[in-house]
PDB file of C-alpha atoms in Angstrom:
ATOM      1  CA  MET A   1      13.699 -44.441  -4.350  1.00 46.00           C
ATOM      2  CA  ASN A   2      13.145 -42.011  -7.193  1.00 52.00           C
ATOM      3  CA  HIS A   3       9.405 -42.021  -6.509  1.00 52.00           C
ATOM      4  CA  ALA A   4      10.053 -41.100  -2.888  1.00 51.00           C
ATOM      5  CA  ALA A   5      12.386 -38.273  -3.914  1.00 48.00           C
ATOM      6  CA  ASN A   6       9.841 -36.900  -6.389  1.00 49.00           C
ATOM      7  CA  ALA A   7       7.091 -37.097  -3.782  1.00 48.00           C
ATOM      8  CA  HIS A   8       9.312 -35.183  -1.373  1.00 47.00           C
ATOM      9  CA  ARG A   9       9.961 -32.428  -3.928  1.00 45.00           C
ATOM     10  CA  ALA A  10       6.355 -32.104  -5.120  1.00 46.00           C
ATOM     11  CA  PRO A  11       5.242 -29.608  -2.415  1.00 49.00           C
ATOM     12  CA  LEU A  12       7.997 -27.230  -3.567  1.00 50.00           C
ATOM     13  CA  LEU A  13       6.486 -26.899  -7.036  1.00 59.00           C
ATOM     14  CA  ARG A  14       4.184 -23.953  -7.639  1.00 76.00           C
ATOM     15  CA  GLU A  15       2.560 -22.449 -10.673  1.00 92.00           C
ATOM     16  CA  SER A  16       3.977 -19.081 -11.706  1.00 96.00           C
ATOM     17  CA  PHE A  17       1.282 -16.459 -12.188  1.00 97.00           C
ATOM     18  CA  ILE A  18       3.600 -14.276 -14.259  1.00 96.00           C
ATOM     19  CA  GLU A  19       4.200 -17.000 -16.820  1.00 95.00           C
ATOM     20  CA  LEU A  20       0.482 -17.457 -17.499  1.00 96.00           C
ATOM     21  CA  PRO A  21      -1.043 -15.627 -20.488  1.00 96.00           C
ATOM     22  CA  ALA A  22      -3.859 -13.177 -19.730  1.00 96.00           C
ATOM     23  CA  ARG A  23      -6.674 -15.648 -20.439  1.00 97.00           C
ATOM     24  CA  GLU A  24      -5.222 -18.238 -18.078  1.00 97.00           C
ATOM     25  CA  ARG A  25      -4.561 -15.640 -15.391  1.00 97.00           C
ATOM     26  CA  ALA A  26      -8.244 -14.744 -15.414  1.00 97.00           C
ATOM     27  CA  ARG A  27      -9.270 -18.396 -15.401  1.00 97.00           C
ATOM     28  CA  ALA A  28      -6.928 -19.138 -12.490  1.00 97.00           C
ATOM     29  CA  LEU A  29      -8.473 -16.450 -10.278  1.00 97.00           C
ATOM     30  CA  LEU A  30     -12.093 -17.423 -10.861  1.00 98.00           C
ATOM     31  CA  ASP A  31     -13.801 -20.370  -9.191  1.00 97.00           C
ATOM     32  CA  ALA A  32     -13.153 -23.615 -11.053  1.00 96.00           C
ATOM     33  CA  GLY A  33     -15.529 -24.100 -13.969  1.00 96.00           C
ATOM     34  CA  SER A  34     -17.043 -20.600 -13.768  1.00 97.00           C
ATOM     35  CA  PHE A  35     -14.890 -18.886 -16.429  1.00 97.00           C
ATOM     36  CA  ARG A  36     -16.902 -17.395 -19.299  1.00 97.00           C
ATOM     37  CA  GLU A  37     -15.253 -15.053 -21.781  1.00 97.00           C
ATOM     38  CA  LEU A  38     -17.001 -11.999 -23.198  1.00 95.00           C
ATOM     39  CA  LEU A  39     -16.019 -10.578 -26.602  1.00 90.00           C
ATOM     40  CA  GLY A  40     -13.426 -13.280 -27.155  1.00 86.00           C
ATOM     41  CA  PRO A  41     -11.237 -13.974 -30.202  1.00 86.00           C
ATOM     42  CA  PHE A  42     -14.071 -15.580 -32.176  1.00 88.00           C
ATOM     43  CA  ASP A  43     -16.006 -12.312 -32.016  1.00 89.00           C
ATOM     44  CA  LYS A  44     -13.103 -10.787 -33.986  1.00 85.00           C
ATOM     45  CA  ILE A  45     -13.381  -7.292 -32.566  1.00 89.00           C
ATOM     46  CA  GLU A  46     -10.025  -5.967 -33.744  1.00 90.00           C
ATOM     47  CA  SER A  47      -8.391  -2.579 -33.905  1.00 91.00           C
ATOM     48  CA  PRO A  48      -9.335  -0.792 -37.140  1.00 90.00           C
ATOM     49  CA  TRP A  49      -6.243   1.406 -36.874  1.00 91.00           C
ATOM     50  CA  LEU A  50      -3.331  -1.031 -36.649  1.00 91.00           C
ATOM     51  CA  PRO A  51      -3.678  -2.481 -40.189  1.00 91.00           C
ATOM     52  CA  MET A  52      -3.351   1.046 -41.576  1.00 91.00           C
ATOM     53  CA  GLN A  53       0.113   1.069 -40.039  1.00 91.00           C
ATOM     54  CA  ASP A  54       1.028  -2.430 -41.258  1.00 91.00           C
ATOM     55  CA  ILE A  55       0.676  -3.938 -37.780  1.00 91.00           C
ATOM     56  CA  VAL A  56      -0.922  -7.364 -37.486  1.00 91.00           C
ATOM     57  CA  CYS A  57      -4.015  -7.297 -35.277  1.00 89.00           C
ATOM     58  CA  GLN A  58      -4.929  -9.692 -32.517  1.00 90.00           C
ATOM     59  CA  ALA A  59      -8.496 -11.000 -32.472  1.00 90.00           C
ATOM     60  CA  ASP A  60      -9.093  -9.920 -28.855  1.00 92.00           C
ATOM     61  CA  ASP A  61      -6.902  -6.777 -29.170  1.00 92.00           C
ATOM     62  CA  GLY A  62      -4.782  -7.970 -26.267  1.00 94.00           C
ATOM     63  CA  CYS A  63      -7.482  -7.839 -23.614  1.00 96.00           C
ATOM     64  CA  VAL A  64      -9.475 -10.674 -22.049  1.00 97.00           C
ATOM     65  CA  ILE A  65     -12.791 -10.006 -20.314  1.00 98.00           C
ATOM     66  CA  ALA A  66     -14.099 -12.881 -18.189  1.00 98.00           C
ATOM     67  CA  ARG A  67     -17.198 -13.330 -16.066  1.00 97.00           C
ATOM     68  CA  GLY A  68     -17.491 -15.977 -13.388  1.00 98.00           C
ATOM     69  CA  THR A  69     -17.492 -16.234  -9.623  1.00 98.00           C
ATOM     70  CA  LEU A  70     -15.003 -15.546  -6.835  1.00 97.00           C
ATOM     71  CA  ASP A  71     -15.797 -17.477  -3.678  1.00 95.00           C
ATOM     72  CA  GLY A  72     -19.246 -18.013  -5.149  1.00 96.00           C
ATOM     73  CA  GLU A  73     -19.880 -14.291  -5.729  1.00 97.00           C
ATOM     74  CA  PRO A  74     -20.339 -12.805  -9.241  1.00 98.00           C
ATOM     75  CA  ALA A  75     -17.100 -11.364 -10.612  1.00 98.00           C
ATOM     76  CA  VAL A  76     -15.633  -9.779 -13.715  1.00 98.00           C
ATOM     77  CA  ILE A  77     -11.960  -9.830 -14.617  1.00 98.00           C
ATOM     78  CA  ALA A  78     -10.222  -7.642 -17.192  1.00 98.00           C
ATOM     79  CA  ALA A  79      -6.823  -9.144 -18.027  1.00 98.00           C
ATOM     80  CA  ILE A  80      -4.335  -7.306 -20.247  1.00 97.00           C
ATOM     81  CA  GLU A  81      -2.086  -9.447 -22.462  1.00 95.00           C
ATOM     82  CA  SER A  82       1.479  -8.158 -22.383  1.00 94.00           C
ATOM     83  CA  ALA A  83       2.500 -10.349 -25.323  1.00 92.00           C
ATOM     84  CA  PHE A  84       0.509  -8.142 -27.732  1.00 92.00           C
ATOM     85  CA  GLN A  85       1.955  -4.671 -28.273  1.00 91.00           C
ATOM     86  CA  GLY A  86       3.421  -4.672 -24.766  1.00 89.00           C
ATOM     87  CA  GLY A  87      -0.042  -4.645 -23.233  1.00 93.00           C
ATOM     88  CA  SER A  88      -0.651  -1.176 -24.635  1.00 93.00           C
ATOM     89  CA  ILE A  89      -4.186   0.205 -24.470  1.00 96.00           C
ATOM     90  CA  GLY A  90      -5.930   1.033 -27.739  1.00 94.00           C
ATOM     91  CA  GLU A  91      -9.495   1.930 -28.627  1.00 95.00           C
ATOM     92  CA  VAL A  92     -10.799  -1.653 -28.646  1.00 95.00           C
ATOM     93  CA  SER A  93      -8.906  -3.122 -25.682  1.00 96.00           C
ATOM     94  CA  GLY A  94      -9.596  -0.050 -23.542  1.00 96.00           C
ATOM     95  CA  SER A  95     -13.264   0.002 -24.515  1.00 97.00           C
ATOM     96  CA  LYS A  96     -13.587  -3.644 -23.504  1.00 97.00           C
ATOM     97  CA  ILE A  97     -12.216  -2.873 -20.034  1.00 98.00           C
ATOM     98  CA  ALA A  98     -14.332   0.272 -19.601  1.00 98.00           C
ATOM     99  CA  ALA A  99     -17.502  -1.491 -20.800  1.00 97.00           C
ATOM    100  CA  ALA A 100     -16.900  -4.458 -18.489  1.00 97.00           C
ATOM    101  CA  LEU A 101     -16.497  -2.147 -15.483  1.00 98.00           C
ATOM    102  CA  GLU A 102     -19.535  -0.080 -16.490  1.00 97.00           C
ATOM    103  CA  MET A 103     -21.604  -3.256 -16.827  1.00 97.00           C
ATOM    104  CA  ALA A 104     -20.519  -4.281 -13.327  1.00 97.00           C
ATOM    105  CA  LEU A 105     -21.471  -0.798 -12.113  1.00 98.00           C
ATOM    106  CA  ARG A 106     -24.992  -1.142 -13.505  1.00 97.00           C
ATOM    107  CA  ASP A 107     -25.372  -4.466 -11.706  1.00 97.00           C
ATOM    108  CA  CYS A 108     -24.124  -2.933  -8.443  1.00 97.00           C
ATOM    109  CA  GLU A 109     -26.534  -0.027  -8.772  1.00 96.00           C
ATOM    110  CA  ARG A 110     -29.380  -2.560  -9.091  1.00 96.00           C
ATOM    111  CA  GLY A 111     -28.251  -4.262  -5.888  1.00 95.00           C
ATOM    112  CA  LYS A 112     -26.369  -7.159  -7.490  1.00 96.00           C
ATOM    113  CA  LEU A 113     -22.781  -6.729  -6.338  1.00 96.00           C
ATOM    114  CA  VAL A 114     -20.126  -7.829  -8.834  1.00 97.00           C
ATOM    115  CA  ARG A 115     -16.486  -8.191  -7.804  1.00 98.00           C
ATOM    116  CA  PRO A 116     -14.246  -6.353 -10.335  1.00 98.00           C
ATOM    117  CA  VAL A 117     -10.574  -7.300 -10.854  1.00 98.00           C
ATOM    118  CA  VAL A 118      -8.131  -5.665 -13.277  1.00 98.00           C
ATOM    119  CA  LEU A 119      -4.926  -7.519 -14.155  1.00 98.00           C
ATOM    120  CA  PHE A 120      -2.550  -4.753 -15.193  1.00 97.00           C
ATOM    121  CA  GLU A 121       0.268  -5.649 -17.571  1.00 95.00           C
ATOM    122  CA  THR A 122       0.717  -2.543 -19.664  1.00 95.00           C
ATOM    123  CA  GLY A 123       3.064   0.205 -20.738  1.00 92.00           C
ATOM    124  CA  GLY A 124       0.090   2.550 -21.029  1.00 92.00           C
ATOM    125  CA  VAL A 125      -1.564   4.042 -24.075  1.00 93.00           C
ATOM    126  CA  ARG A 126      -0.889   2.477 -27.493  1.00 93.00           C
ATOM    127  CA  LEU A 127       1.088   5.103 -29.384  1.00 89.00           C
ATOM    128  CA  GLN A 128      -0.498   4.127 -32.707  1.00 91.00           C
ATOM    129  CA  GLU A 129      -3.917   5.018 -31.248  1.00 91.00           C
ATOM    130  CA  ALA A 130      -2.777   7.704 -28.847  1.00 88.00           C
ATOM    131  CA  ASN A 131      -5.776  10.056 -28.584  1.00 92.00           C
ATOM    132  CA  LEU A 132      -8.341   7.255 -28.697  1.00 93.00           C
ATOM    133  CA  GLY A 133      -6.346   5.277 -26.154  1.00 93.00           C
ATOM    134  CA  LEU A 134      -6.064   8.237 -23.793  1.00 94.00           C
ATOM    135  CA  ALA A 135      -9.791   8.893 -24.016  1.00 96.00           C
ATOM    136  CA  VAL A 136     -10.712   5.321 -23.184  1.00 96.00           C
ATOM    137  CA  ILE A 137      -8.219   5.188 -20.288  1.00 97.00           C
ATOM    138  CA  ALA A 138     -10.097   8.154 -18.821  1.00 97.00           C
ATOM    139  CA  GLU A 139     -13.300   6.113 -19.142  1.00 97.00           C
ATOM    140  CA  ILE A 140     -11.642   3.220 -17.302  1.00 98.00           C
ATOM    141  CA  GLN A 141     -10.572   5.523 -14.495  1.00 98.00           C
ATOM    142  CA  ALA A 142     -14.060   7.034 -14.192  1.00 98.00           C
ATOM    143  CA  ALA A 143     -15.611   3.566 -14.061  1.00 98.00           C
ATOM    144  CA  ILE A 144     -13.237   2.480 -11.269  1.00 98.00           C
ATOM    145  CA  VAL A 145     -14.100   5.550  -9.177  1.00 98.00           C
ATOM    146  CA  ALA A 146     -17.823   4.971  -9.677  1.00 97.00           C
ATOM    147  CA  LEU A 147     -17.601   1.239  -8.928  1.00 97.00           C
ATOM    148  CA  ARG A 148     -15.573   1.518  -5.758  1.00 97.00           C
ATOM    149  CA  ARG A 149     -18.454   3.325  -4.049  1.00 96.00           C
ATOM    150  CA  HIS A 150     -20.303   0.007  -4.104  1.00 97.00           C
ATOM    151  CA  VAL A 151     -17.639  -2.708  -4.008  1.00 97.00           C
ATOM    152  CA  PRO A 152     -13.846  -2.940  -3.757  1.00 98.00           C
ATOM    153  CA  VAL A 153     -12.006  -2.749  -7.086  1.00 98.00           C
ATOM    154  CA  VAL A 154      -8.912  -4.958  -6.936  1.00 98.00           C
ATOM    155  CA  GLY A 155      -5.890  -4.479  -9.193  1.00 98.00           C
ATOM    156  CA  VAL A 156      -3.003  -6.905  -9.708  1.00 98.00           C
ATOM    157  CA  ILE A 157       0.444  -6.031 -11.085  1.00 98.00           C
ATOM    158  CA  ALA A 158       2.428  -9.218 -11.511  1.00 96.00           C
ATOM    159  CA  GLY A 159       5.206  -8.586 -14.079  1.00 89.00           C
ATOM    160  CA  MET A 160       7.272  -8.387 -16.102  1.00 80.00           C
ATOM    161  CA  VAL A 161       5.942  -5.431 -18.128  1.00 93.00           C
ATOM    162  CA  GLY A 162       4.517  -3.747 -15.043  1.00 95.00           C
ATOM    163  CA  CYS A 163       2.065  -0.861 -15.138  1.00 97.00           C
ATOM    164  CA  PHE A 164       2.894   2.576 -16.535  1.00 96.00           C
ATOM    165  CA  GLY A 165       1.401   5.668 -18.122  1.00 94.00           C
ATOM    166  CA  GLY A 166      -2.274   6.472 -17.737  1.00 94.00           C
ATOM    167  CA  MET A 167      -2.957   2.936 -16.563  1.00 97.00           C
ATOM    168  CA  SER A 168      -0.708   3.515 -13.540  1.00 97.00           C
ATOM    169  CA  LEU A 169      -3.260   6.139 -12.494  1.00 96.00           C
ATOM    170  CA  ALA A 170      -6.033   3.583 -12.992  1.00 97.00           C
ATOM    171  CA  ALA A 171      -4.109   1.176 -10.764  1.00 97.00           C
ATOM    172  CA  ALA A 172      -3.712   3.879  -8.104  1.00 96.00           C
ATOM    173  CA  LEU A 173      -7.482   4.401  -8.111  1.00 97.00           C
ATOM    174  CA  CYS A 174      -8.157   0.755  -7.223  1.00 98.00           C
ATOM    175  CA  SER A 175      -9.380  -0.001  -3.714  1.00 98.00           C
ATOM    176  CA  TYR A 176      -6.616  -2.560  -3.224  1.00 98.00           C
ATOM    177  CA  LEU A 177      -3.498  -3.236  -5.264  1.00 98.00           C
ATOM    178  CA  VAL A 178      -1.723  -6.603  -5.172  1.00 98.00           C
ATOM    179  CA  VAL A 179       1.862  -6.757  -6.467  1.00 98.00           C
ATOM    180  CA  THR A 180       4.719  -9.227  -6.794  1.00 97.00           C
ATOM    181  CA  LYS A 181       8.416  -8.373  -6.424  1.00 96.00           C
ATOM    182  CA  GLN A 182       8.742  -8.731 -10.182  1.00 96.00           C
ATOM    183  CA  GLY A 183       6.000  -6.182 -10.876  1.00 96.00           C
ATOM    184  CA  ARG A 184       6.736  -2.484 -11.437  1.00 96.00           C
ATOM    185  CA  LEU A 185       4.558   0.584 -11.057  1.00 97.00           C
ATOM    186  CA  GLY A 186       5.292   4.102 -12.256  1.00 95.00           C
ATOM    187  CA  MET A 187       3.951   6.986 -14.277  1.00 93.00           C
ATOM    188  CA  ASN A 188       6.905   6.803 -16.682  1.00 91.00           C
ATOM    189  CA  GLY A 189       8.949   3.729 -17.513  1.00 89.00           C
ATOM    190  CA  PRO A 190      12.723   3.740 -16.910  1.00 91.00           C
ATOM    191  CA  GLU A 191      13.514   3.982 -20.635  1.00 91.00           C
ATOM    192  CA  VAL A 192      11.339   7.094 -20.944  1.00 91.00           C
ATOM    193  CA  ILE A 193      12.963   8.693 -17.894  1.00 91.00           C
ATOM    194  CA  GLU A 194      16.447   8.028 -19.269  1.00 92.00           C
ATOM    195  CA  GLN A 195      15.467   9.375 -22.684  1.00 93.00           C
ATOM    196  CA  GLU A 196      13.909  12.574 -21.348  1.00 92.00           C
ATOM    197  CA  ALA A 197      16.062  13.333 -18.290  1.00 90.00           C
ATOM    198  CA  GLY A 198      19.343  11.629 -19.161  1.00 92.00           C
ATOM    199  CA  ILE A 199      21.235   8.618 -17.885  1.00 92.00           C
ATOM    200  CA  ASP A 200      22.428  10.588 -14.855  1.00 85.00           C
ATOM    201  CA  GLU A 201      18.818  10.690 -13.698  1.00 86.00           C
ATOM    202  CA  LEU A 202      18.219   6.979 -14.252  1.00 87.00           C
ATOM    203  CA  ASP A 203      20.163   4.283 -16.043  1.00 91.00           C
ATOM    204  CA  ALA A 204      17.417   2.102 -17.535  1.00 92.00           C
ATOM    205  CA  SER A 205      19.865  -0.793 -17.946  1.00 93.00           C
ATOM    206  CA  ASP A 206      20.525  -0.903 -14.173  1.00 92.00           C
ATOM    207  CA  ARG A 207      17.820  -3.455 -13.443  1.00 92.00           C
ATOM    208  CA  ARG A 208      18.630  -3.669  -9.725  1.00 92.00           C
ATOM    209  CA  ARG A 209      18.273   0.093  -9.340  1.00 91.00           C
ATOM    210  CA  VAL A 210      15.051   0.197 -11.365  1.00 92.00           C
ATOM    211  CA  TRP A 211      13.390  -2.467  -9.205  1.00 94.00           C
ATOM    212  CA  GLN A 212      14.662  -0.798  -6.017  1.00 93.00           C
ATOM    213  CA  LEU A 213      12.897   2.395  -7.049  1.00 91.00           C
ATOM    214  CA  ILE A 214       9.656   1.204  -8.678  1.00 94.00           C
ATOM    215  CA  GLY A 215       9.491  -2.550  -8.062  1.00 96.00           C
ATOM    216  CA  GLY A 216       6.647  -4.254  -6.270  1.00 96.00           C
ATOM    217  CA  GLU A 217       8.481  -4.614  -2.965  1.00 96.00           C
ATOM    218  CA  GLN A 218       9.300  -0.899  -2.881  1.00 95.00           C
ATOM    219  CA  ARG A 219       5.771   0.112  -3.834  1.00 95.00           C
ATOM    220  CA  ALA A 220       4.331  -2.016  -1.046  1.00 95.00           C
ATOM    221  CA  ALA A 221       6.850  -0.579   1.432  1.00 93.00           C
ATOM    222  CA  THR A 222       5.849   2.975   0.473  1.00 91.00           C
ATOM    223  CA  ALA A 223       2.073   2.390   0.687  1.00 90.00           C
ATOM    224  CA  LEU A 224       1.453   2.667  -3.050  1.00 93.00           C
ATOM    225  CA  ALA A 225       0.455  -1.011  -3.092  1.00 96.00           C
ATOM    226  CA  ASP A 226      -1.421  -2.929  -0.431  1.00 96.00           C
ATOM    227  CA  GLN A 227      -0.117  -6.469  -0.546  1.00 96.00           C
ATOM    228  CA  LEU A 228       3.144  -8.021  -1.734  1.00 97.00           C
ATOM    229  CA  VAL A 229       2.855 -11.669  -2.774  1.00 97.00           C
ATOM    230  CA  ASP A 230       5.085 -14.346  -4.251  1.00 96.00           C
ATOM    231  CA  ASP A 231       4.852 -15.196  -7.921  1.00 97.00           C
ATOM    232  CA  ALA A 232       2.526 -18.116  -7.319  1.00 96.00           C
ATOM    233  CA  THR A 233      -0.998 -18.485  -8.673  1.00 97.00           C
ATOM    234  CA  ASP A 234      -2.330 -19.650  -5.309  1.00 97.00           C
ATOM    235  CA  ALA A 235      -0.763 -16.648  -3.551  1.00 97.00           C
ATOM    236  CA  VAL A 236      -2.260 -14.140  -5.998  1.00 98.00           C
ATOM    237  CA  ARG A 237      -5.667 -15.834  -5.828  1.00 97.00           C
ATOM    238  CA  SER A 238      -5.629 -15.762  -2.021  1.00 97.00           C
ATOM    239  CA  ALA A 239      -4.605 -12.088  -1.958  1.00 98.00           C
ATOM    240  CA  VAL A 240      -7.400 -11.089  -4.337  1.00 98.00           C
ATOM    241  CA  ARG A 241     -10.002 -12.938  -2.304  1.00 97.00           C
ATOM    242  CA  ALA A 242      -8.667 -11.485   0.944  1.00 97.00           C
ATOM    243  CA  ALA A 243      -8.931  -7.990  -0.523  1.00 97.00           C
ATOM    244  CA  PHE A 244     -12.632  -8.441  -1.263  1.00 97.00           C
ATOM    245  CA  ALA A 245     -13.153  -9.842   2.218  1.00 96.00           C
ATOM    246  CA  GLN A 246     -11.948  -6.512   3.666  1.00 96.00           C
ATOM    247  CA  GLY A 247     -14.774  -4.624   2.001  1.00 96.00           C
ATOM    248  CA  VAL A 248     -14.651  -1.054   0.719  1.00 96.00           C
ATOM    249  CA  PRO A 249     -11.835   0.849   2.511  1.00 96.00           C
ATOM    250  CA  ALA A 250     -12.739   3.834   4.676  1.00 94.00           C
ATOM    251  CA  ALA A 251     -10.581   6.042   2.434  1.00 93.00           C
ATOM    252  CA  HIS A 252      -9.068   5.181  -0.922  1.00 95.00           C
ATOM    253  CA  ARG A 253      -5.529   6.291  -1.751  1.00 93.00           C
ATOM    254  CA  SER A 254      -6.812   8.996  -4.108  1.00 92.00           C
ATOM    255  CA  GLU A 255      -8.947  10.399  -1.269  1.00 93.00           C
ATOM    256  CA  GLN A 256      -5.914  10.844   1.023  1.00 91.00           C
ATOM    257  CA  VAL A 257      -4.537  13.862  -0.821  1.00 91.00           C
ATOM    258  CA  ASP A 258      -3.285  15.759   2.225  1.00 92.00           C
ATOM    259  CA  THR A 259      -1.472  12.704   3.575  1.00 89.00           C
ATOM    260  CA  PHE A 260       0.417  12.132   0.338  1.00 87.00           C
ATOM    261  CA  LEU A 261       1.193  15.834  -0.100  1.00 90.00           C
ATOM    262  CA  ASP A 262       2.714  15.853   3.395  1.00 90.00           C
ATOM    263  CA  ARG A 263       4.877  12.889   2.466  1.00 87.00           C
ATOM    264  CA  LEU A 264       5.954  14.460  -0.806  1.00 85.00           C
ATOM    265  CA  ALA A 265       6.979  17.614   1.072  1.00 89.00           C
ATOM    266  CA  GLN A 266       9.448  15.535   3.095  1.00 87.00           C
ATOM    267  CA  ILE A 267      11.271  14.301   0.004  1.00 85.00           C
ATOM    268  CA  ASP A 268      14.350  16.104  -1.293  1.00 84.00           C
ATOM    269  CA  PRO A 269      14.296  15.705  -5.107  1.00 81.00           C
ATOM    270  CA  ALA A 270      18.083  16.098  -5.182  1.00 80.00           C
ATOM    271  CA  SER A 271      18.691  13.014  -3.070  1.00 81.00           C
ATOM    272  CA  VAL A 272      15.962  10.482  -3.756  1.00 81.00           C
ATOM    273  CA  THR A 273      16.978   6.933  -2.863  1.00 85.00           C
ATOM    274  CA  PRO A 274      14.935   3.805  -2.200  1.00 88.00           C
ATOM    275  CA  GLN A 275      15.671   4.143   1.502  1.00 88.00           C
ATOM    276  CA  THR A 276      14.757   7.824   1.772  1.00 85.00           C
ATOM    277  CA  MET A 277      11.438   7.003   0.143  1.00 85.00           C
ATOM    278  CA  ARG A 278      10.823   4.240   2.676  1.00 87.00           C
ATOM    279  CA  ASP A 279      11.815   6.499   5.561  1.00 85.00           C
ATOM    280  CA  VAL A 280       9.093   8.972   4.585  1.00 83.00           C
ATOM    281  CA  TYR A 281       6.468   6.258   5.037  1.00 78.00           C
ATOM    282  CA  ASN A 282       8.182   4.372   7.877  1.00 71.00           C
ATOM    283  CA  PRO A 283      10.358   6.823   9.831  1.00 57.00           C
ATOM    284  CA  PRO A 284      13.458   5.312  11.543  1.00 53.00           C
ATOM    285  CA  SER A 285      12.115   6.456  14.932  1.00 45.00           C
ATOM    286  CA  HIS A 286       9.044   4.313  14.327  1.00 40.00           C
ATOM    287  CA  HIS A 287      11.257   1.302  13.568  1.00 38.00           C
ATOM    288  CA  ALA A 288      13.250   1.897  16.758  1.00 41.00           C
ATOM    289  CA  THR A 289      10.087   2.160  18.860  1.00 37.00           C
ATOM    290  CA  SER A 290       8.747  -1.045  17.343  1.00 36.00           C
ATOM    291  CA  LYS A 291      11.995  -2.898  18.131  1.00 38.00           C
ATOM    292  CA  GLU A 292      11.988  -1.605  21.730  1.00 41.00           C
ATOM    293  CA  GLN A 293       8.396  -2.753  22.189  1.00 40.00           C
ATOM    294  CA  ALA A 294       9.288  -6.153  20.750  1.00 38.00           C
TER     295      ALA A 294
END
């Protein structure tokens, strides 16, 4: 009887993508048995700056670079580890990402297409390495723009740290962005907004409000992300593969400047709500027409 009950419940079980560490996230997305790590912990490429500030280093500096295949095609994955310094980007971790993307670019330019994936889980630049971190984030952004001329660049924001700061701009440059409801995307994090603009602007402790404004569901509804998926490894893997199957988009988000400026012009800064933001991208009249047609 118990065996039958367990068998009945088994299909309901699913592996959380969010709960996986960066290395296992990368492994889970690649074809089984194809995972190969570059510049891993045993290479001991650590930040030279953190020890000067009495901060214990991590042997991979919080960034995993993996080569392998996706649906049999060559791929490279850069996965940021949120458990180390909140996924912040320093000289070493950022250089690993930039170098991996630049290596993929060289392959693409020689006619060997490589599928690039970036797993964002970062608060942005590492404050202890601010200038170096900012410089290398610019290199990451430049590499994404160069790569996406040849092949889609797919970003994933799962949670719970989200994606903020200069890396939010890198995410926006991706050809396709996959998010979960638990993920968040914004230039500034809620704590920074509260600190700089006051609690009247945003109460960082109001988790429901924060996710309504910058959570994955809202970002997908306002066209700043392309696909909203459940927190399940299979769902994220399927979304990433589907993104590559679409090919390079006709126009990337960053190339649609006039469209986004028009939308921004419709927003009243004095009365920004989650719904007003959605209405800019999906006007109520459009919803009504859709319902009438249905």
